[in-house]
Coordinates of C-alpha atoms in Angstrom, one line a residue:
M12 CA 0.0 0.0 -0.1
E13 CA 1.3 3.8 -0.6
I14 CA 0.0 6.6 1.8
I15 CA -1.1 9.6 0.2
T16 CA -2.2 11.1 3.0
Y17 CA -2.2 10.9 6.2
F18 CA -3.8 12.4 9.4
F19 CA -5.0 11.9 12.7
T20 CA -5.8 13.6 16.4
F21 CA -6.0 12.2 19.4
K22 CA -6.9 12.6 23.5
N23 CA -6.6 9.6 25.6
I24 CA -9.7 10.4 27.7
R25 CA -13.2 9.5 28.5
N26 CA -15.2 10.4 25.1
V27 CA -11.9 10.4 23.4
F28 CA -12.2 11.6 20.3
I29 CA -10.2 10.3 17.3
T30 CA -10.6 11.4 13.8
F31 CA -8.6 10.4 11.0
M32 CA -8.6 10.3 7.1
L33 CA -6.9 8.4 4.8
I34 CA -6.4 8.5 1.2
F35 CA -4.3 5.9 -0.1
I36 CA -4.0 2.9 -3.0
T37 CA -3.7 0.0 -2.4
K38 CA -1.4 -2.6 -4.1
G39 CA -1.1 -5.6 -2.3
Y40 CA -1.5 -6.9 1.5
S41 CA 0.8 -9.5 2.8
Q42 CA -2.2 -11.4 4.7
N43 CA -6.4 -11.3 4.4
T44 CA -6.9 -14.2 6.0
F45 CA -9.7 -12.9 9.0
D46 CA -8.6 -15.5 12.3
G47 CA -9.0 -12.7 15.1
D48 CA -5.6 -12.8 15.1
Y49 CA -2.7 -10.5 14.9
C50 CA 0.1 -13.1 12.2
P51 CA 1.8 -12.9 10.8
G52 CA 2.8 -10.2 14.2
P53 CA 3.7 -6.8 14.6
N54 CA 7.6 -6.3 13.3
T55 CA 8.0 -10.0 11.4
V56 CA 8.5 -10.9 8.3
G57 CA 5.0 -9.9 6.6
D58 CA 3.4 -7.9 9.5
E59 CA -0.5 -8.4 9.1
Y60 CA -0.8 -4.5 10.1
A61 CA 2.2 -3.2 8.4
N62 CA 2.0 -3.6 4.7
G63 CA -1.2 -2.4 3.7
T64 CA -2.1 -0.6 6.8
V65 CA -3.7 2.4 6.3
Y66 CA -4.1 3.6 10.1
S67 CA -2.1 2.0 13.2
K68 CA -1.9 4.4 16.4
L69 CA -0.7 3.8 20.0
L70 CA -3.6 5.0 22.6
L71 CA -2.1 3.4 25.5
A72 CA 1.3 1.5 25.7
N73 CA 0.8 -0.6 28.3
P74 CA -3.5 -1.4 28.6
S75 CA -3.7 -2.5 32.1
S76 CA -7.5 -3.6 31.9
T77 CA -9.4 -5.7 29.4
C78 CA -11.3 -2.9 28.2
Q79 CA -8.5 -0.7 27.5
I80 CA -7.0 -0.3 23.9
G81 CA -3.3 -0.6 23.5
T82 CA -3.0 0.3 19.7
I83 CA -5.3 1.2 16.6
H84 CA -5.5 -1.2 13.8
A85 CA -7.0 -0.7 10.1
K86 CA -6.9 -1.5 6.6
V87 CA -8.7 -1.6 3.3
D88 CA -8.7 -4.2 0.9
T89 CA -9.8 -2.3 -2.2
Q90 CA -9.9 -5.1 -5.0
N91 CA -12.1 -7.5 -2.0
Q92 CA -13.7 -3.8 -0.7
V93 CA -12.8 -5.1 2.6
L94 CA -11.8 -2.9 6.0
R95 CA -9.9 -4.9 8.8
L96 CA -10.2 -3.5 11.6
G97 CA -7.7 -4.8 15.0
M98 CA -6.8 -3.9 18.2
D99 CA -4.8 -5.2 21.1
I100 CA -6.4 -4.5 24.4
G101 CA -5.3 -5.0 27.7
N102 CA -5.8 -8.7 29.1
G103 CA -7.8 -11.3 28.5
G104 CA -10.6 -10.8 30.9
S105 CA -14.1 -9.9 30.3
A106 CA -15.2 -6.6 28.3
L107 CA -17.6 -6.5 26.0
F108 CA -17.2 -3.8 23.0
R109 CA -19.0 -1.6 20.0
L110 CA -18.7 -1.1 16.7
Y111 CA -21.1 0.8 15.6
L112 CA -21.3 1.1 11.2
D113 CA -22.9 4.2 9.7
T114 CA -23.5 2.4 6.1
N115 CA -25.8 5.4 4.3
N116 CA -23.5 8.5 5.6
D117 CA -26.5 10.0 7.3
P118 CA -26.2 10.2 11.1
L119 CA -29.8 11.1 11.3
T120 CA -31.0 7.3 10.1
G121 CA -30.5 4.6 12.2
L122 CA -29.6 4.5 15.5
T123 CA -28.5 7.8 17.0
S124 CA -28.5 7.3 20.3
D125 CA -27.4 3.6 22.7
S126 CA -27.2 3.0 26.5
F127 CA -24.2 1.3 27.2
G128 CA -22.3 2.4 30.0
G129 CA -24.4 5.2 29.7
T130 CA -26.3 7.2 27.2
I131 CA -24.1 8.0 24.2
S132 CA -24.7 9.3 20.8
V133 CA -23.7 7.2 17.9
G134 CA -24.6 8.9 15.2
G135 CA -27.2 7.3 13.1
A136 CA -25.3 3.4 12.5
E137 CA -27.1 0.5 10.7
Y138 CA -25.4 -2.6 11.9
I139 CA -23.3 -2.4 15.5
L140 CA -21.6 -5.2 15.9
E141 CA -20.9 -6.6 19.7
I142 CA -17.8 -8.5 20.9
N143 CA -17.3 -10.0 24.1
S144 CA -13.2 -10.1 24.6
N145 CA -13.3 -13.4 26.8
G146 CA -16.1 -14.9 24.4
N147 CA -16.5 -16.8 21.0
G148 CA -18.0 -14.6 17.9
F149 CA -20.1 -11.5 18.0
T150 CA -23.6 -10.4 18.2
L151 CA -25.2 -8.2 15.4
Y152 CA -27.8 -5.9 15.8
T153 CA -29.8 -3.3 13.5
G154 CA -30.7 0.1 15.5
N155 CA -33.8 3.0 14.4
G156 CA -33.3 6.1 17.1
N157 CA -32.2 4.2 20.1
V158 CA -33.7 1.1 19.7
K159 CA -31.5 -1.3 18.9
T160 CA -32.5 -4.5 17.8
Q161 CA -30.7 -8.1 17.6
T162 CA -30.4 -10.2 14.0
N163 CA -29.2 -13.8 13.4
V164 CA -29.3 -12.7 9.7
I165 CA -25.7 -12.1 9.5
P166 CA -24.1 -10.4 6.4
P167 CA -22.2 -11.9 4.0
G168 CA -18.3 -12.0 5.8
L169 CA -19.4 -9.8 8.0
A170 CA -17.2 -10.7 11.5
A171 CA -15.8 -10.1 15.1
Q172 CA -13.5 -12.3 16.5
S173 CA -11.4 -12.0 19.7
G174 CA -7.9 -13.6 19.5
N175 CA -4.1 -13.2 19.8
A176 CA -1.8 -9.7 19.5
N177 CA 1.1 -12.3 18.1
C178 CA -0.4 -15.3 16.4
N179 CA -1.5 -17.9 18.2
S180 CA 0.3 -16.2 21.4
G181 CA 0.8 -12.6 23.3
A182 CA -2.1 -10.4 24.9
T183 CA -5.6 -10.8 23.7
F184 CA -6.9 -9.3 20.3
L185 CA -10.3 -8.0 18.9
E186 CA -10.2 -8.1 14.9
F187 CA -13.0 -7.5 13.2
N188 CA -14.1 -7.5 9.5
I189 CA -16.5 -5.6 8.0
P190 CA -16.5 -6.4 3.4
F191 CA -18.5 -3.2 2.2
G192 CA -20.9 -5.1 -0.4
S193 CA -22.4 -6.7 2.3
L194 CA -23.7 -3.4 3.9
G195 CA -24.3 -2.3 0.8
I196 CA -21.3 -0.2 -0.2
N197 CA -19.5 -0.6 -3.6
I198 CA -16.9 1.7 -2.8
C199 CA -16.0 1.5 -6.7
D200 CA -19.3 3.1 -7.4
P201 CA -18.6 7.0 -9.6
N202 CA -21.0 8.4 -7.4
N203 CA -19.8 6.4 -3.7
P204 CA -18.5 9.1 -1.3
G205 CA -15.7 6.7 -0.7
I206 CA -16.1 6.9 2.9
I207 CA -17.7 4.7 5.4
N208 CA -18.1 5.6 8.9
I209 CA -17.4 3.7 12.0
T210 CA -19.6 6.4 13.8
K211 CA -18.4 5.0 17.5
L212 CA -16.2 2.4 18.8
A213 CA -16.9 1.9 22.6
S214 CA -16.5 -0.5 25.6
V215 CA -17.5 -1.5 28.8
S216 CA -15.7 -2.5 31.8
G217 CA -17.6 -6.0 32.6
N218 CA -19.6 -8.3 30.0
S219 CA -23.0 -5.9 31.3
P220 CA -23.7 -3.7 28.7
N221 CA -24.3 -1.1 32.5
S222 CA -20.6 -2.5 32.7
S223 CA -19.0 1.3 33.6
Q224 CA -17.8 2.7 29.9
C225 CA -14.5 2.8 29.5
I226 CA -13.9 3.3 25.5
N227 CA -16.8 6.0 24.1
T228 CA -14.5 7.1 20.9
P229 CA -15.6 8.0 17.1
L230 CA -13.9 6.8 13.8
T231 CA -13.6 8.4 10.2
F232 CA -12.2 6.0 7.5
G233 CA -11.9 7.7 4.3
I234 CA -11.7 5.1 1.7
P235 CA -9.7 6.9 -1.2
L236 CA -10.5 4.5 -3.7
K237 CA -11.2 7.0 -6.8
G238 CA -9.0 10.2 -5.7
T239 CA -10.0 13.8 -4.1
V240 CA -10.7 17.2 -5.3
G241 CA -9.8 19.9 -3.4
P242 CA -9.7 22.1 -1.3
N243 CA -13.3 22.7 0.2
A244 CA -13.6 26.6 0.4
T245 CA -15.4 29.5 0.8
I246 CA -14.8 32.5 -1.3
C247 CA -16.6 35.7 -2.1
S248 CA -18.7 36.0 -5.2
G249 CA -16.1 37.1 -8.3
A250 CA -13.6 35.5 -7.3
S251 CA -11.7 32.8 -8.1
I252 CA -9.8 29.5 -6.8
A253 CA -7.5 26.9 -7.6
L254 CA -8.8 23.2 -6.7
T255 CA -6.3 20.1 -7.2
I256 CA -7.1 15.6 -7.5
T257 CA -5.0 14.3 -4.7
G258 CA -4.9 10.5 -4.5
L259 CA -5.2 9.3 -8.7
N260 CA -2.9 5.6 -8.5
A261 CA -0.5 5.6 -11.6
N262 CA -3.0 4.3 -13.9
S263 CA -5.5 6.8 -14.1
T264 CA -6.2 9.6 -16.2
V265 CA -8.2 12.4 -15.8
S266 CA -10.6 13.0 -19.1
K267 CA -12.3 15.8 -17.7
W268 CA -13.7 18.1 -15.5
Q269 CA -17.7 18.9 -14.0
S270 CA -19.2 21.3 -12.2
S271 CA -22.8 21.2 -10.7
V272 CA -24.7 24.2 -8.3
A273 CA -27.6 23.8 -6.5
P274 CA -29.7 21.6 -6.5
F275 CA -26.6 19.6 -7.3
S276 CA -28.4 17.0 -9.5
V277 CA -26.8 18.0 -13.0
W278 CA -23.0 17.9 -14.0
V279 CA -21.5 19.8 -17.1
D280 CA -18.5 19.5 -19.0
I281 CA -16.0 22.0 -18.4
P282 CA -14.5 22.4 -21.8
N283 CA -10.4 21.6 -22.5
T284 CA -9.7 19.9 -18.5
A285 CA -8.7 16.7 -20.3
G286 CA -5.6 15.6 -18.3
L287 CA -5.3 18.3 -15.7
T288 CA -4.9 17.2 -12.8
A289 CA -5.0 21.4 -11.5
Y290 CA -8.3 23.1 -12.1
N291 CA -8.4 26.8 -11.7
T292 CA -11.8 27.9 -11.8
A293 CA -13.5 30.6 -13.5
N294 CA -14.2 33.6 -11.5
L295 CA -18.0 31.9 -9.5
T296 CA -21.1 34.1 -8.6
E297 CA -22.8 31.1 -6.8
T298 CA -21.6 27.6 -4.7
T299 CA -20.4 25.2 -6.9
K300 CA -19.2 21.9 -6.4
F301 CA -16.8 20.6 -8.9
R302 CA -14.8 16.4 -9.6
A303 CA -12.6 15.5 -11.9
I304 CA -14.2 12.0 -14.0
F305 CA -11.2 9.1 -14.5
S306 CA -10.2 6.6 -16.1
N307 CA -8.4 4.2 -14.4
S308 CA -7.5 0.3 -15.0
G309 CA -6.3 -0.9 -12.5
L310 CA -8.3 -1.2 -8.4
C311 CA -11.8 -0.3 -9.2
S312 CA -11.1 0.0 -13.0
G313 CA -12.9 2.0 -15.0
N314 CA -13.6 4.6 -17.7
A315 CA -15.6 7.4 -16.5
I316 CA -14.6 6.8 -12.6
A317 CA -15.7 10.0 -11.3
T318 CA -13.5 11.7 -7.9
S319 CA -14.9 13.1 -4.3
E320 CA -16.3 16.1 -5.0
A321 CA -15.3 19.6 -3.5
T322 CA -17.5 22.1 -2.2
V323 CA -16.6 25.9 -3.3
T324 CA -19.2 28.0 -1.2
V325 CA -19.7 31.9 -3.0
N326 CA -20.5 34.5 -0.6
T327 CA -22.8 37.5 -2.5
P328 CA -21.1 40.6 -1.3
T329 CA -22.5 42.1 0.9
G330 CA -24.8 45.0 0.2
C331 CA -22.8 48.4 0.5
S332 CA -25.4 51.9 0.9
I333 CA -25.5 55.0 2.3
A334 CA -28.4 56.0 4.1
G335 CA -28.9 59.7 4.5
T336 CA -28.8 63.3 2.1
S337 CA -27.5 63.8 -0.8
G338 CA -28.0 67.7 -0.3
P339 CA -27.3 70.4 -0.8
V340 CA -26.5 70.0 2.5
C341 CA -25.9 73.4 4.4
L342 CA -21.9 75.0 4.6
S343 CA -19.9 73.3 8.0
S344 CA -23.0 71.7 8.7
S345 CA -22.8 68.6 10.6
N346 CA -25.0 65.5 9.1
V347 CA -25.7 61.8 9.9
Y348 CA -25.0 59.0 7.5
T349 CA -26.1 55.3 8.0
A350 CA -24.7 52.6 6.9
P351 CA -27.0 48.3 6.8
A352 CA -26.9 46.8 9.6
N353 CA -25.5 43.3 11.3
M354 CA -22.1 44.3 8.8
T355 CA -18.9 42.3 10.3
T356 CA -16.8 45.5 9.6
Y357 CA -17.6 49.1 8.2
A358 CA -15.3 51.9 7.0
W359 CA -15.8 55.4 6.1
S360 CA -13.8 57.2 4.6
L361 CA -13.6 60.1 2.7
P362 CA -10.8 60.8 -0.2
S363 CA -8.8 64.1 0.1
A364 CA -9.0 64.7 -3.3
T365 CA -12.9 65.1 -3.6
A366 CA -13.8 66.3 0.4
N367 CA -13.6 69.8 -0.3
G368 CA -12.5 70.1 2.8
A369 CA -14.7 68.1 4.8
T370 CA -14.3 65.8 7.9
I371 CA -15.1 62.2 9.6
T372 CA -16.4 64.1 13.1
S373 CA -17.2 61.0 14.9
A374 CA -15.2 56.9 14.5
S375 CA -15.5 55.4 11.4
N376 CA -15.6 52.2 12.0
A377 CA -19.8 51.9 12.9
Q378 CA -22.6 51.5 11.6
D379 CA -23.0 55.4 11.9
V380 CA -20.9 58.0 10.9
T381 CA -21.0 62.1 10.8
V382 CA -19.8 64.1 8.5
L383 CA -18.6 67.8 8.8
A384 CA -19.7 70.1 5.5
G385 CA -16.9 71.9 3.7
S386 CA -17.1 76.0 4.3
T387 CA -17.1 76.7 0.9
C388 CA -20.4 77.3 -1.1
N389 CA -21.1 75.5 -4.5
T390 CA -18.8 72.0 -3.7
T391 CA -19.6 68.5 -3.1
F392 CA -17.6 66.1 -1.3
K393 CA -17.6 62.1 -1.7
L394 CA -18.0 59.8 1.2
L395 CA -16.7 56.2 0.9
L396 CA -18.5 53.3 2.5
T397 CA -16.6 49.5 2.9
T398 CA -19.0 46.6 4.7
T399 CA -17.2 43.2 4.9
L400 CA -19.9 39.9 5.8
N401 CA -18.8 36.4 5.9
G402 CA -15.0 37.8 4.6
C403 CA -16.6 39.7 1.9
S404 CA -16.5 42.9 1.1
S405 CA -18.6 45.7 -1.2
T406 CA -17.6 49.4 -1.2
C407 CA -20.1 52.0 -2.5
E408 CA -20.3 55.7 -2.2
K409 CA -22.6 58.6 -2.3
I410 CA -21.8 62.5 -3.8
V411 CA -22.9 64.9 -1.5
T412 CA -24.0 68.5 -2.2
V413 CA -22.7 71.7 -0.3
N414 CA -25.0 74.7 -1.3
D415 CA -26.3 77.5 0.7
T416 CA -30.2 78.0 -2.4
T417 CA -31.9 79.9 0.3
A418 CA -32.5 83.1 0.7
P419 CA -32.5 84.4 4.2
I420 CA -36.0 85.4 5.7
W421 CA -37.0 89.2 7.3
T422 CA -37.7 88.0 10.9
T423 CA -38.9 91.9 11.4
N424 CA -42.2 92.3 10.6
T425 CA -42.9 93.5 7.2
N426 CA -44.3 97.5 8.2
A427 CA -42.6 96.6 11.6
L428 CA -40.8 99.9 11.0
N429 CA -43.0 102.3 9.2
V430 CA -44.0 105.6 11.1
T431 CA -45.2 109.0 10.9
L432 CA -43.3 112.3 12.5
Q433 CA -44.3 115.4 12.6
C434 CA -42.1 118.0 10.3
S435 CA -40.4 119.6 13.2
D436 CA -40.2 115.6 15.3
L437 CA -35.7 116.3 14.1
S438 CA -35.2 113.7 17.0
A439 CA -37.9 111.2 16.2
L440 CA -37.0 111.4 12.2
A441 CA -33.7 110.7 13.3
T442 CA -34.3 107.6 15.1
A443 CA -36.6 106.3 12.4
Q444 CA -33.8 106.7 9.9
A445 CA -31.2 104.6 12.4
Q446 CA -33.8 101.5 11.9
A447 CA -32.7 98.6 10.2
P448 CA -34.7 94.9 9.7
V449 CA -33.0 91.9 10.6
A450 CA -32.7 88.5 8.8
T451 CA -32.3 84.9 9.2
D452 CA -30.8 82.3 7.4
N453 CA -31.5 78.6 6.7
C454 CA -27.5 77.8 7.0
G455 CA -26.8 80.6 9.9
G456 CA -24.1 82.1 8.7
T457 CA -23.4 86.1 8.3
I458 CA -26.1 87.4 7.0
T459 CA -24.7 90.5 5.0
Y460 CA -27.6 94.4 4.8
T461 CA -27.8 96.3 1.8
K462 CA -30.0 99.7 2.5
T463 CA -31.0 101.8 -0.3
S464 CA -32.3 105.0 1.3
G465 CA -34.6 106.9 -0.1
S466 CA -35.1 111.1 -0.5
F467 CA -37.7 112.8 0.8
T468 CA -41.2 113.4 -1.7
V469 CA -42.9 115.8 -0.9
G470 CA -46.1 115.2 0.1
S471 CA -49.4 117.8 -0.4
C472 CA -47.5 121.0 1.2
T473 CA -44.3 121.6 1.6
N474 CA -43.7 120.3 5.1
S475 CA -45.4 116.8 4.4
G476 CA -44.3 113.9 2.6
T477 CA -42.3 110.7 3.0
Y478 CA -38.9 109.0 3.1
T479 CA -38.9 105.1 1.6
N480 CA -36.4 103.5 2.4
T481 CA -35.3 99.9 1.2
W482 CA -32.9 96.7 2.2
V483 CA -31.7 93.4 0.5
A484 CA -30.4 90.4 2.6
K485 CA -27.6 88.5 1.9
D486 CA -26.6 85.1 2.7
V487 CA -22.7 83.7 2.2
C488 CA -23.7 81.8 -0.7
N489 CA -25.2 85.6 -2.0
N490 CA -28.9 84.4 -2.5
S491 CA -30.9 87.5 -1.9
S492 CA -33.8 88.1 -0.2
T493 CA -37.1 89.9 -1.1
T494 CA -36.9 94.0 -0.6
F495 CA -38.0 95.0 3.3
T496 CA -39.4 98.5 2.8
Q497 CA -39.6 100.7 5.7
V498 CA -42.2 104.0 4.9
I499 CA -41.1 107.1 7.4
T500 CA -44.1 109.6 7.0
I501 CA -43.5 113.5 7.5
Q502 CA -46.5 115.3 8.5
D503 CA -47.5 119.1 9.6
T504 CA -51.0 118.9 11.2
T505 CA -49.7 122.0 13.8
A506 CA -51.4 125.5 13.2
P507 CA -49.4 128.2 13.3
M508 CA -49.0 130.4 17.1
W509 CA -49.4 133.9 17.2
T510 CA -46.1 135.8 18.5
T511 CA -47.4 139.2 18.5
A512 CA -49.0 139.4 21.9
A513 CA -52.8 139.3 23.0
N514 CA -54.0 143.1 22.2
A515 CA -50.8 144.7 21.9
L516 CA -51.9 146.1 18.5
N517 CA -55.5 146.5 19.9
V518 CA -55.3 151.5 20.4
T519 CA -57.6 154.0 21.3
L520 CA -57.2 157.1 19.1
E521 CA -59.4 160.8 19.1
C522 CA -61.5 160.4 16.5
S523 CA -60.1 163.5 14.9
D524 CA -56.9 161.4 14.3
L525 CA -56.8 160.6 11.1
S526 CA -53.1 159.4 10.8
A527 CA -53.2 157.5 13.7
L528 CA -55.8 155.4 12.7
A529 CA -53.9 154.8 9.1
T530 CA -51.5 153.8 11.1
A531 CA -53.1 151.7 13.6
Q532 CA -54.9 149.5 10.9
A533 CA -51.7 149.5 8.6
Q534 CA -50.3 147.4 12.0
A535 CA -51.3 143.4 11.3
P536 CA -49.9 140.8 14.1
V537 CA -47.1 137.8 13.4
A538 CA -47.6 133.9 13.9
T539 CA -45.2 131.0 14.0
D540 CA -44.9 128.0 12.8
N541 CA -43.8 124.6 14.6
C542 CA -42.7 123.7 10.6
G543 CA -41.0 126.9 9.3
G544 CA -41.9 128.0 5.8
T545 CA -44.4 130.6 4.4
I546 CA -46.8 132.0 6.5
T547 CA -50.2 133.3 4.9
Y548 CA -52.8 135.4 6.8
T549 CA -56.1 136.4 6.0

């Protein structure tokens, strides 16, 4: 036997866990007679478990009790389709051993749990072989769920026997003979996965199933009759992977590679793959299985033998999106953007070439990010996001416009600055002229005001009329408000007042003093007006 790949993990404690994957090509055995003995014995010419040994592992250097195992040996005869399993045990006392066989590679069918030194999980065993290390022959059970049924119908060639570790002498030895065909397993079938599962090897210290448990070991044998395609891998959508075939013997020739996608019921030939033992897949967008088809003129010979399958699981890219406004946003405003929930990682960034003064002011590795916009009108910033889920990354962006397109709004009420004054009230006029309206802008910032002062427009009389003043407010982006108008009305509603004192023109004359009468008649009082101007007298 030529061993191509060998892997084993073991811990020698209760509930021992042993896993081993074996890929091999059989070229012949020194001895294939099932007799319960290890014969020829260890380190002798023709050692039964030397040539063709697919597995040999020391569990205990010096097993001290019957239920303990020193070394487990296993070999597979692919020519005759037989698994031979042997083990040396501590001494010749009495102990029960059970070997649980899963013949359909389905842990949910067959016996799933057993009462053997306590309740144990046995992973779906259709056949259970029980042997007493101190007895003859074996007992066979079939299983379903947690119900185990003894059967006297023994599949041809299926056997278990106790013997000696070195032909007819030495420590006690147990040997199991498991022909695949009698259990309905054809390891040369192109569709067979090449696996026989010994789901459990268990023992109890006495000859009763209720005795103390000693060994509780899962075993898995990979039967490498036809090569293995690997690796099984997980990639992101759009990626590719390199696959190789291992375990083919020298008589094998690859005729083609095949692929299959869900529901994995149809295999499609991959062009131009004849003779290849390595294949680089195309960029994959869905989970795909791969295998190779080969011909073999040796054991398990044929022209359409399929290797084991490699599954390349394809994870779809994460749904990258950025929720939040695209603008326009105000200058120097703070804005929050949100990524999809439940990602493994988040990475926000603002490329300097397109930031235009924008900065990230929060953590850049959380679902939400806060961005402070730049301070220049009519610009943009580019916000980038990379999300990762199941090892796959996706990047998206959002372009945000930074601008103020809304004009300021007057907060001073219309007509609030209008006033009517007496023409003489110069102080009030100065106060009115000094007043100004106030505006507010949606983006804040500095507002500039431009006032246009109106000249006096004469009204119905010289001393009445109006001053009309207007203002326009602009924000930092030069958006102009509506015109605010102030009207100052000047009026003269105060009559002139006499400055000549009352009775000041009264006079008493002689009737003959005509000259004095003429003088008195020529006199007139004088008045003054609050607004000045011409006073007419009647």
